[in-house]
């Protein structure tokens, strides 16, 4: 295996920059293969730095010329190597460099820096893409004021967009035109952007609370304007919400969003000019599902919220990534919770956290929310930084209370405005405003791994003495063998057997506003004189990102499922019960014995079907996923047994409650035309889960309904849900429907992506061949990240039984694709490779096959730093 000899960047080595940049004038003349960038950059010595030679970052740049204070420099005045330009005899005073670089955007397949997408030009500079545009101090603590002059041929590009406000525009000779954009807010280079091309626009406006009018624009591929309305609506709601919830007001005259079809991630918060993967902008009832609408709302909000948490206050260095990302995810989650059902949003977020972050935290890629070191920063845009980072903010709010949390946020937004900050500075704002000591809490940023809290209850029926013993532990993670105790806020309540909440005051231990803070390795809560053992409803609302080990009896689970006043724990009671059955069934299955499912589960579930919150009931009916079950099992996993167990429980449930499901399915039918609002989306989700369970539990009825729904649906949510049901069942009906769907949407790449994903996730042995066949489909392309993710990504990360096929063919296939994709787009290759992160939890035969495939990747010459880093850590 090759050794990863790339440079390790360490947090402890952080040094303030020796040079600062005051202003940047960037003149971009766009051409397909010869774009000329003239960057005029004013440098000055940093009083906190050491002076010395100026060393600029550069990546894949062709330098045409370099001038210092207007005087051309001879080539011996500087040295250029693979990653830097060093200026010899750097004057130790303020000076200006004029750097002319030539770029080939058409050849840029990495999609970092300036590249082409569907005939347009766009940029992506986070984390280190600006150095692919010009030589620069490409680090977030160097903040400058940017002016961008964009020049392009009119007939090629009618739209010329940059950061900030447009200050000038006009025609030039020979069919060219230009625009000048000025951004008065100092920013790091990663927030630079420009977009040039032929685009359609949907416009709007927003009046800020201080009465400033902001012009809004959503730019999309021409002809798709009718799909941009929801994004605009979500933007306006986000702007209003951020003023109300956090006091954050927008600070430029314009805010533009551009949707592009080639994008490595979800979206990017460039100042005043957000660039989005078009998947998270474009929506119409016929092409987007309710889930797509919800994602659009959340991501529009996320990028907009970065304007304060990320842009006005940015990160000192990339170790502080969670400073902007964790906080901004928390903010977008709160926004969605306020716009929709808070309970359902929380359940959905915890599902994601557990399936993505808990898996990461228990595997070879585990790392702290604020890492200590990295080799490739692109590999740290992870569920740990984002989702666990958001949980840390939520715990901070729980520990401080809403008022002190808001005071701390206000202080942070005022004190750190205009700076590149650290986690320490963020925490200090809360310490200073609340007077609380958060030293121990800050450990959450440094210690990787998911704490396990085991809870043991003892009740003495004679004396009425009730003791709850809490003990926490965290397993070792890479580089951190020994773990310390964390500060864990546990929201707790007690119910009687009828489900009524009891008001209990502990004799020993402290419960503040229903929160018990476990901040030592173990602690007790003791209660006296109780008549019966109460039902313990612990970790309400998922108050901390931990695994709770609590041996709740089946009876108590049923009480909670029926009555808990915390909706999260009602859902958790159902999940917990199902998980217990699924784990047991997986083992039974693996041993070749017949699976059996306790009918009390189905019985209990049938009683919640009549509730009012349809989206919530749909969540109760949705069983833990195959990867959730595998994670719970922990080791020696047989993915086929897990799949069969899950199928088995769905079948038993669908069969047992088939009649009420049929009734529900019929009652929830509506004649109203589609609207993406949360209520009607909730009803659709319930109706579609009912359909899915019916199709497996009572196939003759369910499949007939699915075929009918597929044919008659007037919106993508219902149509695709029906297709997804049909796809799970072998036979002619599914092939006919799949073909019909492909024909109907052959010219709609985002819809075809759903079709690719659906087929890639069918848990059957034939799926791998199907995926290989689909790679030859005219709608597929190895060059487009969305296509790759929807077909290959869905197979690798969303189909555990087939990716982990017993013959290793899934591993061989995915590893080939990783090697191939790495040559053009390392970021996407590294993401796909992430699917191997659970390999050590598998049974020995599969483990050996996965290891062989990983070693084959590691043995390749010329791996990108992205893939080399992931493969090395995965194998370590
Ligand atoms: N800051 C963005 C995420 C992002 C990171 C890197 C990118 O490079 C391809 C793109 C986007 C966010 O949090 O939305
Ligand atoms: Zn973000």
Coordinates of N, CA and C in Angstrom, one line a residue, residues 333 346 349-359 361-362 369 383-384 386-399 441 443-445 447-453 472-475 486-491 518 539-549 568 631:
X333 N -32.2 24.3 10.8 CA -33.1 23.4 11.4 C -34.2 24.1 12.2
X346 N -37.7 17.4 14.0 CA -36.7 16.9 15.0 C -36.5 15.4 14.7
X349 N -34.4 15.1 11.6 CA -33.0 15.4 11.8 C -32.3 14.4 12.6
X350 N -32.9 13.8 13.6 CA -32.3 12.8 14.4 C -32.0 11.5 13.5
X351 N -33.0 11.2 12.7 CA -32.8 10.1 11.8 C -31.5 10.3 11.0
X352 N -31.3 11.5 10.4 CA -30.1 11.8 9.6 C -28.9 11.7 10.5
X353 N -29.0 12.3 11.7 CA -27.8 12.3 12.6 C -27.4 10.9 12.9
X354 N -28.3 10.1 13.2 CA -27.9 8.7 13.6 C -27.4 7.9 12.4
X355 N -28.1 8.1 11.2 CA -27.6 7.3 10.1 C -26.3 7.7 9.5
X356 N -26.1 9.1 9.5 CA -24.9 9.6 8.9 C -23.8 9.8 10.0
X357 N -24.1 10.6 11.0 CA -23.0 11.0 11.9 C -22.6 9.9 12.9
X358 N -23.6 9.2 13.4 CA -23.3 8.1 14.4 C -22.4 7.0 13.6
X359 N -22.8 6.8 12.4 CA -22.0 5.8 11.6 C -20.6 6.3 11.4
X361 N -19.0 8.4 13.3 CA -18.3 8.5 14.7 C -17.9 7.2 15.2
X362 N -18.5 6.1 14.7 CA -18.1 4.8 15.2 C -17.2 4.0 14.3
X369 N -15.6 17.3 16.3 CA -16.3 18.4 15.6 C -15.4 19.5 15.1
X383 N -20.8 14.9 8.2 CA -21.9 15.0 9.2 C -21.5 15.3 10.6
X384 N -20.2 15.0 10.9 CA -19.7 15.4 12.3 C -19.6 16.9 12.4
X386 N -21.0 19.2 10.5 CA -22.3 19.8 10.2 C -23.4 19.4 11.2
X387 N -23.7 18.2 11.2 CA -24.9 17.7 12.0 C -24.6 17.6 13.5
X388 N -23.4 17.0 13.8 CA -23.1 17.0 15.3 C -22.8 18.4 15.7
X389 N -22.1 19.2 14.9 CA -21.9 20.6 15.2 C -23.2 21.3 15.6
X390 N -24.2 21.0 14.9 CA -25.5 21.7 15.2 C -26.1 21.2 16.5
X391 N -25.8 19.9 16.8 CA -26.3 19.4 18.1 C -25.6 20.0 19.3
X392 N -24.3 20.4 19.1 CA -23.6 21.1 20.2 C -24.3 22.4 20.4
X393 N -24.7 23.1 19.4 CA -25.3 24.4 19.6 C -26.7 24.2 20.3
X394 N -27.4 23.2 19.9 CA -28.7 22.9 20.6 C -28.5 22.5 22.1
X395 N -27.4 21.8 22.4 CA -27.2 21.5 23.8 C -26.8 22.8 24.6
X396 N -26.0 23.6 23.9 CA -25.7 24.9 24.5 C -27.0 25.7 24.9
X397 N -27.9 25.7 24.0 CA -29.2 26.3 24.2 C -29.9 25.7 25.4
X398 N -29.9 24.3 25.4 CA -30.6 23.6 26.5 C -30.0 23.9 27.8
X399 N -28.7 24.0 27.8 CA -28.0 24.2 29.1 C -28.2 25.6 29.6
X441 N -18.0 21.9 28.9 CA -18.8 21.7 27.7 C -18.0 21.8 26.4
X443 N -15.4 20.6 25.7 CA -14.8 19.3 25.3 C -15.5 18.6 24.2
X444 N -16.8 18.9 24.0 CA -17.6 18.3 22.9 C -16.9 18.6 21.5
X445 N -16.2 19.8 21.5 CA -15.6 20.1 20.2 C -14.3 19.3 19.9
X447 N -13.5 16.0 21.5 CA -13.5 14.6 21.6 C -14.5 13.9 20.6
X448 N -13.9 13.0 19.8 CA -14.7 12.3 18.8 C -15.4 11.2 19.5
X449 N -16.4 10.6 18.8 CA -17.1 9.4 19.3 C -18.4 9.8 19.9
X450 N -19.3 8.9 19.9 CA -20.7 9.1 20.4 C -20.7 8.5 21.8
X451 N -20.9 9.4 22.8 CA -21.0 8.8 24.2 C -22.2 7.9 24.3
X452 N -21.9 6.8 25.1 CA -23.0 5.9 25.5 C -23.4 6.2 26.9
X453 N -24.7 6.4 27.1 CA -25.2 6.6 28.5 C -26.0 5.4 28.8
X472 N -21.7 7.1 31.9 CA -21.4 7.4 30.5 C -20.0 6.8 30.2
X473 N -19.8 6.5 28.9 CA -18.5 6.1 28.4 C -18.5 6.3 26.9
X474 N -17.3 6.5 26.4 CA -17.1 6.7 24.9 C -16.0 5.8 24.4
X475 N -16.3 5.0 23.4 CA -15.3 4.1 22.8 C -14.1 4.9 22.2
X486 N -18.3 13.7 29.4 CA -18.8 14.9 28.7 C -19.9 15.5 29.6
X487 N -20.3 16.8 29.2 CA -21.5 17.4 29.9 C -22.7 17.0 29.0
X488 N -23.5 16.2 29.6 CA -24.7 15.7 28.8 C -26.0 16.1 29.4
X489 N -26.7 17.1 28.7 CA -28.0 17.4 29.2 C -29.1 16.4 28.8
X490 N -29.7 15.8 29.8 CA -30.7 14.8 29.5 C -32.1 15.3 29.9
X491 N -32.9 15.5 29.0 CA -34.3 16.0 29.3 C -35.1 14.7 29.7
X518 N -25.7 15.3 33.2 CA -24.7 14.3 33.6 C -23.4 14.8 33.2
X539 N -34.1 11.4 27.6 CA -33.5 11.9 26.4 C -34.6 12.5 25.5
X540 N -35.5 13.2 26.1 CA -36.7 13.8 25.4 C -36.2 14.8 24.3
X541 N -36.8 14.7 23.2 CA -36.4 15.6 22.1 C -35.0 15.4 21.6
X542 N -34.5 14.2 22.0 CA -33.1 13.9 21.7 C -32.2 15.1 22.2
X543 N -32.2 15.3 23.5 CA -31.5 16.5 24.0 C -30.0 16.4 24.0
X544 N -29.4 15.3 23.6 CA -27.9 15.2 23.4 C -27.6 14.1 22.4
X545 N -26.5 14.3 21.6 CA -26.2 13.4 20.6 C -25.5 12.1 21.2
X546 N -26.2 11.3 21.8 CA -25.6 10.1 22.5 C -26.4 8.9 22.2
X547 N -25.9 7.8 22.5 CA -26.7 6.5 22.5 C -27.2 6.3 23.9
X548 N -28.4 6.1 24.0 CA -29.0 5.9 25.3 C -29.3 4.4 25.5
X549 N -28.7 3.8 26.5 CA -28.9 2.4 26.7 C -29.8 2.3 28.0
X568 N -41.2 13.3 20.3 CA -40.0 12.6 19.9 C -39.9 11.2 20.6
X631 N -26.0 -0.8 12.4 CA -25.2 -0.1 13.4 C -25.5 -0.5 14.8

